[in-house]
Short mmCIF file of C-alpha atoms in Angstrom, two decimals:
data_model
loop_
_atom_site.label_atom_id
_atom_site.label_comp_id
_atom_site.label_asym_id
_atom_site.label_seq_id
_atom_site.Cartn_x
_atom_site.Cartn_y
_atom_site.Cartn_z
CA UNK A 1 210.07 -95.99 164.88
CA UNK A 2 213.34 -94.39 164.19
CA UNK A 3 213.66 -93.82 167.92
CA UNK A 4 213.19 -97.03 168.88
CA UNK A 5 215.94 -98.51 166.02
CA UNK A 6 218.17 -95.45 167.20
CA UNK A 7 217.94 -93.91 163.40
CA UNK A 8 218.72 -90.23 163.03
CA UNK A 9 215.99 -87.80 162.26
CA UNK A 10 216.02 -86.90 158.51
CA UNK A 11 213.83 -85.43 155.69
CA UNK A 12 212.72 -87.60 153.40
CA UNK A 13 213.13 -86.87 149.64
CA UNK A 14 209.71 -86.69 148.18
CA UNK A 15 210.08 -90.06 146.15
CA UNK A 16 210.88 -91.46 149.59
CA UNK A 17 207.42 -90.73 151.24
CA UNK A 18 204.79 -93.26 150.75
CA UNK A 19 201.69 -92.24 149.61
CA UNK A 20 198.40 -93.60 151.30
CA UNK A 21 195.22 -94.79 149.54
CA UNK A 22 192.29 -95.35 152.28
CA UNK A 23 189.66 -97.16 150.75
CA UNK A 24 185.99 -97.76 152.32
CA UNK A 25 186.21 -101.55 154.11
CA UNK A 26 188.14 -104.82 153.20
CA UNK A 27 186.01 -105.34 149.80
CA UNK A 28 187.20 -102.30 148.77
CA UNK A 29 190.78 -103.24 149.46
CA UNK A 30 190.56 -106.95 147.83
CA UNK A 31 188.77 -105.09 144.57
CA UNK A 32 192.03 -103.07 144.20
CA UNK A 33 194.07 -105.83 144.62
CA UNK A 34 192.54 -108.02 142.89
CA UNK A 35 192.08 -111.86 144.61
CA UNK A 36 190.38 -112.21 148.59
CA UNK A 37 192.52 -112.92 151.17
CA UNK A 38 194.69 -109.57 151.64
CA UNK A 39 193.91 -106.58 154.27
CA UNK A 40 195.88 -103.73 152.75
CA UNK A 41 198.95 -104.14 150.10
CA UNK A 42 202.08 -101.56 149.85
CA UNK A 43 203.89 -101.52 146.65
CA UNK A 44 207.73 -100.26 147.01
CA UNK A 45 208.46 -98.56 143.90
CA UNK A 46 211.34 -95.69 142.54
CA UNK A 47 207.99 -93.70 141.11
CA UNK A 48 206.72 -92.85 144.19
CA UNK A 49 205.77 -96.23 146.49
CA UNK A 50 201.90 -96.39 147.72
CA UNK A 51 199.58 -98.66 150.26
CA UNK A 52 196.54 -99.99 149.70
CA UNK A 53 194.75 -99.81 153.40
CA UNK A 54 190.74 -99.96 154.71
CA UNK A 55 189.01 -97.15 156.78
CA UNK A 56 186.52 -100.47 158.10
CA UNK A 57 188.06 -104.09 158.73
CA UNK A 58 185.03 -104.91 160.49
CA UNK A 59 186.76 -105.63 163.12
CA UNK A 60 184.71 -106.79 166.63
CA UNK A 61 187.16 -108.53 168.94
CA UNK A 62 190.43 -108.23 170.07
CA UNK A 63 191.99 -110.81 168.52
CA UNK A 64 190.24 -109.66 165.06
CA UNK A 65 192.82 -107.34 162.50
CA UNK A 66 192.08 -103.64 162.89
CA UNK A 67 192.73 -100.57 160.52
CA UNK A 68 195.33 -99.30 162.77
CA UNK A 69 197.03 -103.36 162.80
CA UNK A 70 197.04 -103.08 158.81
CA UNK A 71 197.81 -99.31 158.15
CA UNK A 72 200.99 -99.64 160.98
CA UNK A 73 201.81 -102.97 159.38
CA UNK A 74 201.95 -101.50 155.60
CA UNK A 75 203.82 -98.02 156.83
CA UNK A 76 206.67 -100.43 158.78
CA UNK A 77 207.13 -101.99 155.28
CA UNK A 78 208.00 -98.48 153.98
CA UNK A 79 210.12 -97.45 156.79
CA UNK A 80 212.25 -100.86 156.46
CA UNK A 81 212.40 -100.27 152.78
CA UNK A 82 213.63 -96.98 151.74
CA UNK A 83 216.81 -97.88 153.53
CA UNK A 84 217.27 -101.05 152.09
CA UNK A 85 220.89 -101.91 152.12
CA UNK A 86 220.76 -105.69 153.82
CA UNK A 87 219.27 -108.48 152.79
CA UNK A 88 216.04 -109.59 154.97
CA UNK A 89 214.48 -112.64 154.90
CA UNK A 90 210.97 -112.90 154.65
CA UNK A 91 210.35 -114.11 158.18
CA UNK A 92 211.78 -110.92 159.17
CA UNK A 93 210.36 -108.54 156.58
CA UNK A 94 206.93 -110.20 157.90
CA UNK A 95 207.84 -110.62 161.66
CA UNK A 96 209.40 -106.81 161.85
CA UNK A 97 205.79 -105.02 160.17
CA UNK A 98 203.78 -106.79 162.73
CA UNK A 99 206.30 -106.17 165.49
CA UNK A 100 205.48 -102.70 164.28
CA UNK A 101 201.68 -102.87 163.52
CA UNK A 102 200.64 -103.35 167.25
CA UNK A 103 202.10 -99.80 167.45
CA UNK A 104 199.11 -97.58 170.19
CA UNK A 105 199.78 -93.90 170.80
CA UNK A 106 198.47 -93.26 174.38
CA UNK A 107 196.16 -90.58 176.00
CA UNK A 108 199.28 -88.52 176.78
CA UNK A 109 201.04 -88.75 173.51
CA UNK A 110 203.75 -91.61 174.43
CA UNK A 111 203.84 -94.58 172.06
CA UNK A 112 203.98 -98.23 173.03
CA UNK A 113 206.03 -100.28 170.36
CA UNK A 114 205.99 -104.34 170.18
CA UNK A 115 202.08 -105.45 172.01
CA UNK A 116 201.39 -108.97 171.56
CA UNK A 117 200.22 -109.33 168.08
CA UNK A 118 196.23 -110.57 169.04
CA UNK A 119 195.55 -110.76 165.50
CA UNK A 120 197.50 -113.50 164.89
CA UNK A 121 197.04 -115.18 167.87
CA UNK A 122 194.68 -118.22 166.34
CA UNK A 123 197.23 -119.67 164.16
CA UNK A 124 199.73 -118.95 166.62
CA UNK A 125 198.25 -120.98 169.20
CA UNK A 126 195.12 -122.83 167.43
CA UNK A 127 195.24 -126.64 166.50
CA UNK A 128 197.99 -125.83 164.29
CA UNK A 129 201.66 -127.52 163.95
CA UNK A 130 203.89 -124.90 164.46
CA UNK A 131 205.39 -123.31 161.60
CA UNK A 132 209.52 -124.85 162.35
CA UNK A 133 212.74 -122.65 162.17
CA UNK A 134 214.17 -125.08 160.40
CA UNK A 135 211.20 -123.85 157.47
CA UNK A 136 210.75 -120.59 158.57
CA UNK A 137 214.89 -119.39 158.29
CA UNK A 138 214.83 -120.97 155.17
CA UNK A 139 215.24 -118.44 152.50
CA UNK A 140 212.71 -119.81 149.60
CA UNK A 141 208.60 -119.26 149.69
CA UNK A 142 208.55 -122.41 147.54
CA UNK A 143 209.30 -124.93 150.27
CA UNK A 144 206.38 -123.35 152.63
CA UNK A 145 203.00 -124.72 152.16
CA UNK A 146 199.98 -121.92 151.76
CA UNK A 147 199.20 -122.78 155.52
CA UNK A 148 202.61 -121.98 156.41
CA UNK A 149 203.51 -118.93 154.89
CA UNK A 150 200.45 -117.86 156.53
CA UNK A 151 201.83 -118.61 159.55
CA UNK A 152 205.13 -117.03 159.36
CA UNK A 153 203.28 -113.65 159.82
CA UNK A 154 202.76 -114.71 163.40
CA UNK A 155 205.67 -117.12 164.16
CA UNK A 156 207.91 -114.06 162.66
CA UNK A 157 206.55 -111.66 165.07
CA UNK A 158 207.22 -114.10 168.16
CA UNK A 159 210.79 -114.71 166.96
CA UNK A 160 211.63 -111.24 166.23
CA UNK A 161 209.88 -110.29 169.60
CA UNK A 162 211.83 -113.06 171.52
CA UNK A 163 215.12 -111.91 170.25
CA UNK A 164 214.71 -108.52 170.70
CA UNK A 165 213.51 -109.16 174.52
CA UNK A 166 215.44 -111.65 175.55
CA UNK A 167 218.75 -110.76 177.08
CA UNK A 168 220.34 -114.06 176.64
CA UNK A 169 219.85 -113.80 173.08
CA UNK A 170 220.62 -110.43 172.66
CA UNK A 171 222.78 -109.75 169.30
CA UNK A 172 221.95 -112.88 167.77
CA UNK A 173 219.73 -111.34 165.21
CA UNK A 174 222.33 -108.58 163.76
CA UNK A 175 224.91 -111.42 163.36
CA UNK A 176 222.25 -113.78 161.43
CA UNK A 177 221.74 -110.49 159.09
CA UNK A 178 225.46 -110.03 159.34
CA UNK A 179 225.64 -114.00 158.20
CA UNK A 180 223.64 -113.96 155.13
CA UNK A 181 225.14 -110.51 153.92
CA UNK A 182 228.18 -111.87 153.63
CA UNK A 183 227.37 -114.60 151.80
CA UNK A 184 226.30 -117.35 153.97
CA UNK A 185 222.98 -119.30 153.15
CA UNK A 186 220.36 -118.18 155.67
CA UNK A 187 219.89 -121.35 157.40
CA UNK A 188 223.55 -121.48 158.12
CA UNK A 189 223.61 -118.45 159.50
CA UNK A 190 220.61 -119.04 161.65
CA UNK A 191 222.47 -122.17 162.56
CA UNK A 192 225.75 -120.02 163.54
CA UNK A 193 223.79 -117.02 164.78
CA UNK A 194 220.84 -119.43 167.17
CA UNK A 195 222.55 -122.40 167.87
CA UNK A 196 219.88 -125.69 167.65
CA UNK A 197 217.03 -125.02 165.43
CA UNK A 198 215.11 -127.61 167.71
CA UNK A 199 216.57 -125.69 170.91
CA UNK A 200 214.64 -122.58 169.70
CA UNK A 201 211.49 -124.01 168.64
CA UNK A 202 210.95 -125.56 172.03
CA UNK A 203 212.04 -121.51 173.70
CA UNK A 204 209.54 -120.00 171.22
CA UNK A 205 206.67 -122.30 171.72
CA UNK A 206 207.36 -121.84 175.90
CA UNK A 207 207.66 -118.38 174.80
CA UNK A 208 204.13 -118.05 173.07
CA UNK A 209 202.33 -118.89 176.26
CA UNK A 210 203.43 -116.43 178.30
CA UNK A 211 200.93 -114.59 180.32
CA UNK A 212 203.46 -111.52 180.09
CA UNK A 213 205.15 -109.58 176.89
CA UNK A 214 207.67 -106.77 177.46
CA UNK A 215 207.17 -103.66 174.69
CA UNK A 216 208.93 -100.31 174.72
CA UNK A 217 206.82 -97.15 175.37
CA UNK A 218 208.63 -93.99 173.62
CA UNK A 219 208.15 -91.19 175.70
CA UNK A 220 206.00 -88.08 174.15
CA UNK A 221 209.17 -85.43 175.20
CA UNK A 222 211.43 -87.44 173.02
CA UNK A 223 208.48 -87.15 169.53
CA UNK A 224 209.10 -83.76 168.02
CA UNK A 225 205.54 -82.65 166.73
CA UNK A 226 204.87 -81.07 163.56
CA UNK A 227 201.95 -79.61 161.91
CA UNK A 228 199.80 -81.90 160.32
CA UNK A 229 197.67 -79.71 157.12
CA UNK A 230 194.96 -81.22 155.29
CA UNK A 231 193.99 -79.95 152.13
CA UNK A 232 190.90 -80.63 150.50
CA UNK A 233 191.14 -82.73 146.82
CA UNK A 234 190.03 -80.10 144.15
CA UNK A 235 186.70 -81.14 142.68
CA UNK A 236 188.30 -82.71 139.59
CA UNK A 237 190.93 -84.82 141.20
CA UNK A 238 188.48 -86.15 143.89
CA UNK A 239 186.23 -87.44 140.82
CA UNK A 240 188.90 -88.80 138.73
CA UNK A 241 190.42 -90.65 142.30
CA UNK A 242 189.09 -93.88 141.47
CA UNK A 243 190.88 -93.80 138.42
CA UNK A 244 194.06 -92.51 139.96
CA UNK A 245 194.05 -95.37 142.77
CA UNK A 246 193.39 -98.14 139.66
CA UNK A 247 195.84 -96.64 137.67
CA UNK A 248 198.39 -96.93 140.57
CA UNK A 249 197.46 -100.26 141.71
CA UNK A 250 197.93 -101.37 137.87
CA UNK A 251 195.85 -102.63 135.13
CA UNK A 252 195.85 -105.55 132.67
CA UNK A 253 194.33 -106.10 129.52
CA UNK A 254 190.84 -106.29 130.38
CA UNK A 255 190.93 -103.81 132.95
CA UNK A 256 192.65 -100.75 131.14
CA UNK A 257 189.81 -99.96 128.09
CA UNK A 258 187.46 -99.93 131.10
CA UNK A 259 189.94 -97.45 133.21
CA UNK A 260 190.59 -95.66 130.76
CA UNK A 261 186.97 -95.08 129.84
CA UNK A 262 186.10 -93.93 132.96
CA UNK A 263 189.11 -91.44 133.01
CA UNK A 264 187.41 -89.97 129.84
CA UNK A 265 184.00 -89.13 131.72
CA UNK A 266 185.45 -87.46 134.35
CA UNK A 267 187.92 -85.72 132.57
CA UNK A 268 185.50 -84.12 129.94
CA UNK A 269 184.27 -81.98 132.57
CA UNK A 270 187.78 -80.84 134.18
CA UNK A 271 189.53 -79.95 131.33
CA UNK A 272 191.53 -76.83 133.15
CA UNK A 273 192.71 -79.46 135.76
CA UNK A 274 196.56 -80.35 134.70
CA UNK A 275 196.04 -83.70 137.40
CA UNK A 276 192.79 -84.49 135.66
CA UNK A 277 194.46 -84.98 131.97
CA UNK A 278 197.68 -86.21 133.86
CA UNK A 279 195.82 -89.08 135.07
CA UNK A 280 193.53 -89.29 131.67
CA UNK A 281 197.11 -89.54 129.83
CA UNK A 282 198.42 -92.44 132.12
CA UNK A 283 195.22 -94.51 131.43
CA UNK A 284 194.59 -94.08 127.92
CA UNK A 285 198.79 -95.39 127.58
CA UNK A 286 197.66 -98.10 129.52
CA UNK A 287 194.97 -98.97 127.37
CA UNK A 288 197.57 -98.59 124.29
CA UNK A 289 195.77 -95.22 123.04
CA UNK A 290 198.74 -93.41 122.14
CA UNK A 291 197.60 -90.59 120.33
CA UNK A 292 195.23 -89.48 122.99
CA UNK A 293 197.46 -90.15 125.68
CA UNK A 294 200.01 -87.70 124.20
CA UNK A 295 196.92 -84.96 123.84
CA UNK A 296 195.90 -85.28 127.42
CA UNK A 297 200.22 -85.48 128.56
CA UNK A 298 200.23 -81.98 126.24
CA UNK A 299 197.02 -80.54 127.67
CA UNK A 300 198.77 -81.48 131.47
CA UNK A 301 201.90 -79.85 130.93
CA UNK A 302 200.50 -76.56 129.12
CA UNK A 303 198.50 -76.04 132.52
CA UNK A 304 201.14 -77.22 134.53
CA UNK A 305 205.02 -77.43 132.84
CA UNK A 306 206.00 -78.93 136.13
CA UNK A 307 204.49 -82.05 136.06
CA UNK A 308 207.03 -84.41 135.14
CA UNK A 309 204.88 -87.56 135.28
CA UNK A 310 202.78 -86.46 132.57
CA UNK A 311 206.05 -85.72 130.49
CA UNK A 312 207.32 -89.45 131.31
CA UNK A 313 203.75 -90.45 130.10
CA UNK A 314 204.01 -88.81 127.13
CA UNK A 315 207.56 -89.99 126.32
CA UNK A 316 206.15 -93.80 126.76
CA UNK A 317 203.74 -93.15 124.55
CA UNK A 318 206.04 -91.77 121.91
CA UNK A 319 208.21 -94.72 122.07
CA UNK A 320 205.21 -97.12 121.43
CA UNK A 321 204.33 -94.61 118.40
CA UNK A 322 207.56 -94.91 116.78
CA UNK A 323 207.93 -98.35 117.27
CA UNK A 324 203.97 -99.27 115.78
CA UNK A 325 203.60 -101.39 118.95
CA UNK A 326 199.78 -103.34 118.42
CA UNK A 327 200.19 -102.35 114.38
CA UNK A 328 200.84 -103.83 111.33
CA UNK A 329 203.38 -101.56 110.50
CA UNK A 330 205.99 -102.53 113.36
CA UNK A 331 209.54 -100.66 113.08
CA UNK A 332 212.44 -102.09 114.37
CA UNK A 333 214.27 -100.41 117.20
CA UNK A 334 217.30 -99.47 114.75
CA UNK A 335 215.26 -97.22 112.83
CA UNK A 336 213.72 -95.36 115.40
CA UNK A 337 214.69 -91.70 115.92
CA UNK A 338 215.26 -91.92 119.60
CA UNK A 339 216.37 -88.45 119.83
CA UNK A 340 213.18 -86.77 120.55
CA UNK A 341 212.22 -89.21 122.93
CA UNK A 342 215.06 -89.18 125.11
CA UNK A 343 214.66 -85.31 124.87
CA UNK A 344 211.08 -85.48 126.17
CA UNK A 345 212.44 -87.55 129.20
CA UNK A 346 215.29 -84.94 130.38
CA UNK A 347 212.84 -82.86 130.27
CA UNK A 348 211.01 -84.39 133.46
CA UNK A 349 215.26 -85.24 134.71
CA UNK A 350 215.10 -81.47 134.14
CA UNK A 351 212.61 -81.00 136.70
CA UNK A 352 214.24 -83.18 139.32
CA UNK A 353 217.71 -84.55 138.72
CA UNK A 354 216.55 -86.38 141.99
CA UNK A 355 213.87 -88.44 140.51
CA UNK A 356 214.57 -91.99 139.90
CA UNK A 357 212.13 -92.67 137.38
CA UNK A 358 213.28 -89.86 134.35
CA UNK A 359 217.39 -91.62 134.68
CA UNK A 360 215.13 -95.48 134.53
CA UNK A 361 213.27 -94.51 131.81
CA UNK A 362 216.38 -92.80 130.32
CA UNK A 363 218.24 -96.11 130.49
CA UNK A 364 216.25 -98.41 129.29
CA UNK A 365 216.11 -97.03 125.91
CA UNK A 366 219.14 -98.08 125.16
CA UNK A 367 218.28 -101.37 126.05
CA UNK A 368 214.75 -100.84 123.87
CA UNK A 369 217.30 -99.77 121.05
CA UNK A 370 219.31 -102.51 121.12
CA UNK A 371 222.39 -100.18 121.78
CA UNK A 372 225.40 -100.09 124.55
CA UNK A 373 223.76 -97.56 127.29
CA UNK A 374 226.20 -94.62 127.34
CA UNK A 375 228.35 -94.30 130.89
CA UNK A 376 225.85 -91.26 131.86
CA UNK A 377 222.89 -93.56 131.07
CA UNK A 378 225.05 -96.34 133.35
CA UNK A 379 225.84 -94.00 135.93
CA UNK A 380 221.93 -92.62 136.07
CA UNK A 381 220.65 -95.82 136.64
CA UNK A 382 223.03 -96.54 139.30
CA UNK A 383 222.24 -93.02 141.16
CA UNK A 384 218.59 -94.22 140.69
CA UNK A 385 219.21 -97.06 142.76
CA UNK A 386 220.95 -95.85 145.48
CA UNK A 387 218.13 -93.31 145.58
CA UNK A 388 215.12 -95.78 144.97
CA UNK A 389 216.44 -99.49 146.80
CA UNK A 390 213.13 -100.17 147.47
CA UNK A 391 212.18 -100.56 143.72
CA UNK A 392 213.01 -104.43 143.26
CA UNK A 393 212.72 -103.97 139.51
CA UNK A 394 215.35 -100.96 139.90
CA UNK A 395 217.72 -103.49 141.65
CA UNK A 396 218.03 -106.05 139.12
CA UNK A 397 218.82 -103.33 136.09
CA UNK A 398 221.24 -101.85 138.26
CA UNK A 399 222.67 -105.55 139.15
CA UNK A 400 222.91 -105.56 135.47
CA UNK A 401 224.42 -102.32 134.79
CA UNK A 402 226.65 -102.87 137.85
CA UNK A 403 228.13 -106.25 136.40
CA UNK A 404 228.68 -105.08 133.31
CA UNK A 405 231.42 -102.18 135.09
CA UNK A 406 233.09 -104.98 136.66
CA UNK A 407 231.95 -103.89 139.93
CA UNK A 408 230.91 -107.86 140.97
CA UNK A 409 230.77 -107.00 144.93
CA UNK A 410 228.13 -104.43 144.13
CA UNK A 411 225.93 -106.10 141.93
CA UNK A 412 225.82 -108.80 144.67
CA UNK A 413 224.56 -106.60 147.15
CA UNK A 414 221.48 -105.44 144.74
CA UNK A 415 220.63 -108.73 143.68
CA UNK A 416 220.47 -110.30 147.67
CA UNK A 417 217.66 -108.37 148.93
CA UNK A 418 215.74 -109.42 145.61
CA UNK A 419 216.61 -113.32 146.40
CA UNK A 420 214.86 -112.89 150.24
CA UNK A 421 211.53 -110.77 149.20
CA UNK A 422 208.77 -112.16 150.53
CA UNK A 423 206.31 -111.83 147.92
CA UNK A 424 208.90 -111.51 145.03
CA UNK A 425 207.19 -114.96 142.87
CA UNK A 426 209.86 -115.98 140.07
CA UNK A 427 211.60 -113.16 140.78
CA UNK A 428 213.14 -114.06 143.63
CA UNK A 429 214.25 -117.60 141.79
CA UNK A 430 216.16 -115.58 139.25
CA UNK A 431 217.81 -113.89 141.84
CA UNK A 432 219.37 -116.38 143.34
CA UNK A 433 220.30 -118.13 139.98
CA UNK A 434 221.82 -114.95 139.29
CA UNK A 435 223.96 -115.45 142.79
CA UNK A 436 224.84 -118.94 142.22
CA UNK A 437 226.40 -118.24 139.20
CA UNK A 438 228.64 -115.64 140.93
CA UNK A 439 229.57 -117.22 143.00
CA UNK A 440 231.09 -120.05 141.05
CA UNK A 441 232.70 -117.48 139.16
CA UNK A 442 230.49 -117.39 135.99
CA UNK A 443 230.30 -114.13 135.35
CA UNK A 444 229.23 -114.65 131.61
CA UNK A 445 226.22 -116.75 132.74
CA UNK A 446 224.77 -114.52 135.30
CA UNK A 447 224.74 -111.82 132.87
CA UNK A 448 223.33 -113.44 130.67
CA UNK A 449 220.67 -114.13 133.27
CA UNK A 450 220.52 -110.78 133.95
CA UNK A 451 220.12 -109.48 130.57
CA UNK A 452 217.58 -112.26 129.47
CA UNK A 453 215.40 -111.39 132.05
CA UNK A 454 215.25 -107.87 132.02
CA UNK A 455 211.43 -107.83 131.77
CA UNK A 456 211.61 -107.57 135.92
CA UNK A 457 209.04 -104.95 136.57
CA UNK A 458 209.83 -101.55 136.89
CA UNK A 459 206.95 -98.72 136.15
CA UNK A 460 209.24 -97.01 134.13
CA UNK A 461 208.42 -99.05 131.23
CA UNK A 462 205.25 -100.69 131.69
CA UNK A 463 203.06 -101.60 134.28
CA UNK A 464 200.25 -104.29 134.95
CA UNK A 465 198.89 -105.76 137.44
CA UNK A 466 200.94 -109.05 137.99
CA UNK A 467 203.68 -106.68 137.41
CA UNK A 468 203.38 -104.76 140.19
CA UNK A 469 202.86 -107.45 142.59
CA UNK A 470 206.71 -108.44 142.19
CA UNK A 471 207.43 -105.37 144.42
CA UNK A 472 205.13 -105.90 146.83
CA UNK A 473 204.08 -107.02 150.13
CA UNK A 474 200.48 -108.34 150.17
CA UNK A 475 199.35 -108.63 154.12
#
């Protein structure tokens, strides 16, 4: 993939790898999720971002959505999102993963990038209206119907495909990115960038019935191999990996006593396992069992002092502690001795001034103290960004924090990529309120957008379910 964009080879930092769940079939994957209707999930996040992705699809046909379709599909995703520095609509977030997911490493190691996209090929050419440009290129889920959005999967593909293969329009996609970077509202600057709308409906749809489609093949002398090790889960983390994967996905209020329950099981017979309590810690906070999520954080960081999740556990739960959160004896963030807390989370910063999640967490307890964040606590949350763009929840605090400097230009460029997510809900609403505001020179009223809303979803506070679902792509 980075050979056929023409990226340079680099090493990614390890909060920049995506980690990969492989669950049994579709069921499995829908269970996780949480709702029918999705193949595999990837959730961009500063913590560490993960995929959701079947070992069975049960697929029989050509035309039907493999593993290989939805694992390719999910990893594009990731690739396109730890360098996100443009803003992408979601025609293109869609239509570049599938571009991608057709991706088929031949018998003598070459790879062919861009094959039709068979599994989308019934409501690309079924009894279907086409999806129009005129719909697709606009920037807002909320004026697609359900049918449509499903269709922009497909009708993204065949755009991206026809203007990456088609020499007459050639360069017409980097100056419709270029376009709505700068400002411009998308459909304008598909308007500038395409010419008629109409013009390229009628090329797309003479497009879709061709008996022929051009894809690259990358050569195997221009892949540099590496070593590929497996290691085997120790016993205690292979039991407890249903919890981990639940944990990860997220929990809600009726999910996280029976999580957390389950983590207790399996943990009473790994107690010398520092992953085992790790994990036990993370879902007894989720369940709101403080106490013994600090035990099982202390137990994980005896056995191993470098895990800094479990210390970023433990400092959550301290914060709820102090604060009586679900008690009747509530304290109010003024009185709260935020000392040792903030101590417990340089610890982890410590660790890996790297980390995004340790300079979040870091930051927001200011906020949670209802006190001006020091410049270091500014300037953390900032470095956190640049580090972690893919974390939409990371964006809109650093929109915040950037605002607040006076540094308007670059608090615009967080905020756009939040406005075009695909799968961003009211998120992506706020956004461009937030944008509007700006840019009628209302600086006062976006941030007070921006600070009223600073609930957006990041996991170094809190995380549910519906939570995490802001930051991701569901496919």
């Amino acid at each position: 993939m980075r050979f056929v964009r023409g990226l340079p080879e680099f090493v990614p930092a390890p909060v920049n790898r995506l980690t990969i769940y492989q669950v049994k079939d579709l069921d499995a994957v829908q269970t996780l999720y949480g709702g029918g209707g999705v193949g595999g999930f990837f959730l961009a996040r500063a913590s560490g971002s993960i995929a959701f992705v079947p070992r069975d699809a049960g697929a029989q046909y050509r035309t039907d959505l493999t593993p290989d379709v939805i694992f390719f599909h999910e990893y594009a995703h990731h690739l396109m999102y730890q360098r996100l520095n443009a803003a992408y609509p979601p025609w293109l977030v869609e239509g570049f993963a599938e571009f991608f997911s057709t991706a088929t490493v031949e018998s003598d190691g070459s790879v062919a990038i861009g094959k039709p996209a068979l599994h989308r090929a019934e409501l690309l050419t079924g009894n279907y209206t086409p999806l129009p440009a005129q719909v697709m290129l606009a920037p807002r889920r909320g004026k697609m119907q359900p049918l449509q959005f499903a269709q922009m999967y497909g009708r993204g593909w065949l755009l991206l495909h026809y203007l990456t293969f088609n020499s007459q329009r050639r360069g017409q996609l980097d100056r419709y990115i270029a376009g709505i970077q700068s400002g411009t509202p998308a459909i304008e600057a598909a308007r500038t960038a395409f010419g008629s709308l109409s013009k390229l409906d009628n090329e797309l749809d003479s497009y879709m019935r061709s008996t022929h489609f051009d894809y690259v093949v990358v050569p195997a002398a221009k892949l540099h191999s590496t070593a590929i090790e497996v290691t085997p889960l120790r016993p205690g983390v292979a039991a407890m990996m249903p919890v981990i994967m639940q944990s990860k996905r997220g929990v809600d209020k009726k999910s996280a006593p029976r999580v957390a329950e389950q983590a207790r099981r399996v943990a009473a017979g790994f107690s010398n396992d520092p992953e085992v309590q790790r994990a036990l810690a993370e879902a007894e906070h989720d369940a709101h069992n403080e106490q013994a999520a600090i035990l099982a954080a202390d137990r994980s960081i005896a056995l191993d002092p470098k895990l800094g999740d479990a210390m970023l556990t433990k400092a959550r739960s301290m914060m709820r502690l102090a604060a009586g959160v679900g008690t009747a004896s509530a304290r109010p963030p003024a009185v709260i001795d935020w000392k040792p807390i903030r101590a417990q989370i340089l610890m982890a910063n410590r660790l890996d001034p790297d980390d995004p999640e340790p300079l979040m967490l870091y930051s927001s307890t200011f906020r949670k103290a209802g006190e001006p964040a020091t410049p270091s606590a500014n300037q953390g949350l900032i470095y956190a960004f640049e580090t972690a763009p893919q974390d939409m929840g990371l964006r809109w605090r650093a929109a915040g924090a950037l605002l607040a400097m006076g540094k308007d230009a670059e608090a615009r460029v967080a905020l756009v990529p939040i406005a075009y997510n695909p799968h961003g809900s009211d998120t992506r609403d706020k956004a461009f309120d937030v944008l509007d505001k700006l840019q009628r020179g209302d600086r006062p009223g976006a941030m007070a957008l921006l600070a009223g809303n600073l609930s957006t979803p990041t996991k170094g506070d809190h995380k549910t379910k519906e939570e995490h679902d802001d930051g991701g792509n569901d496919d």
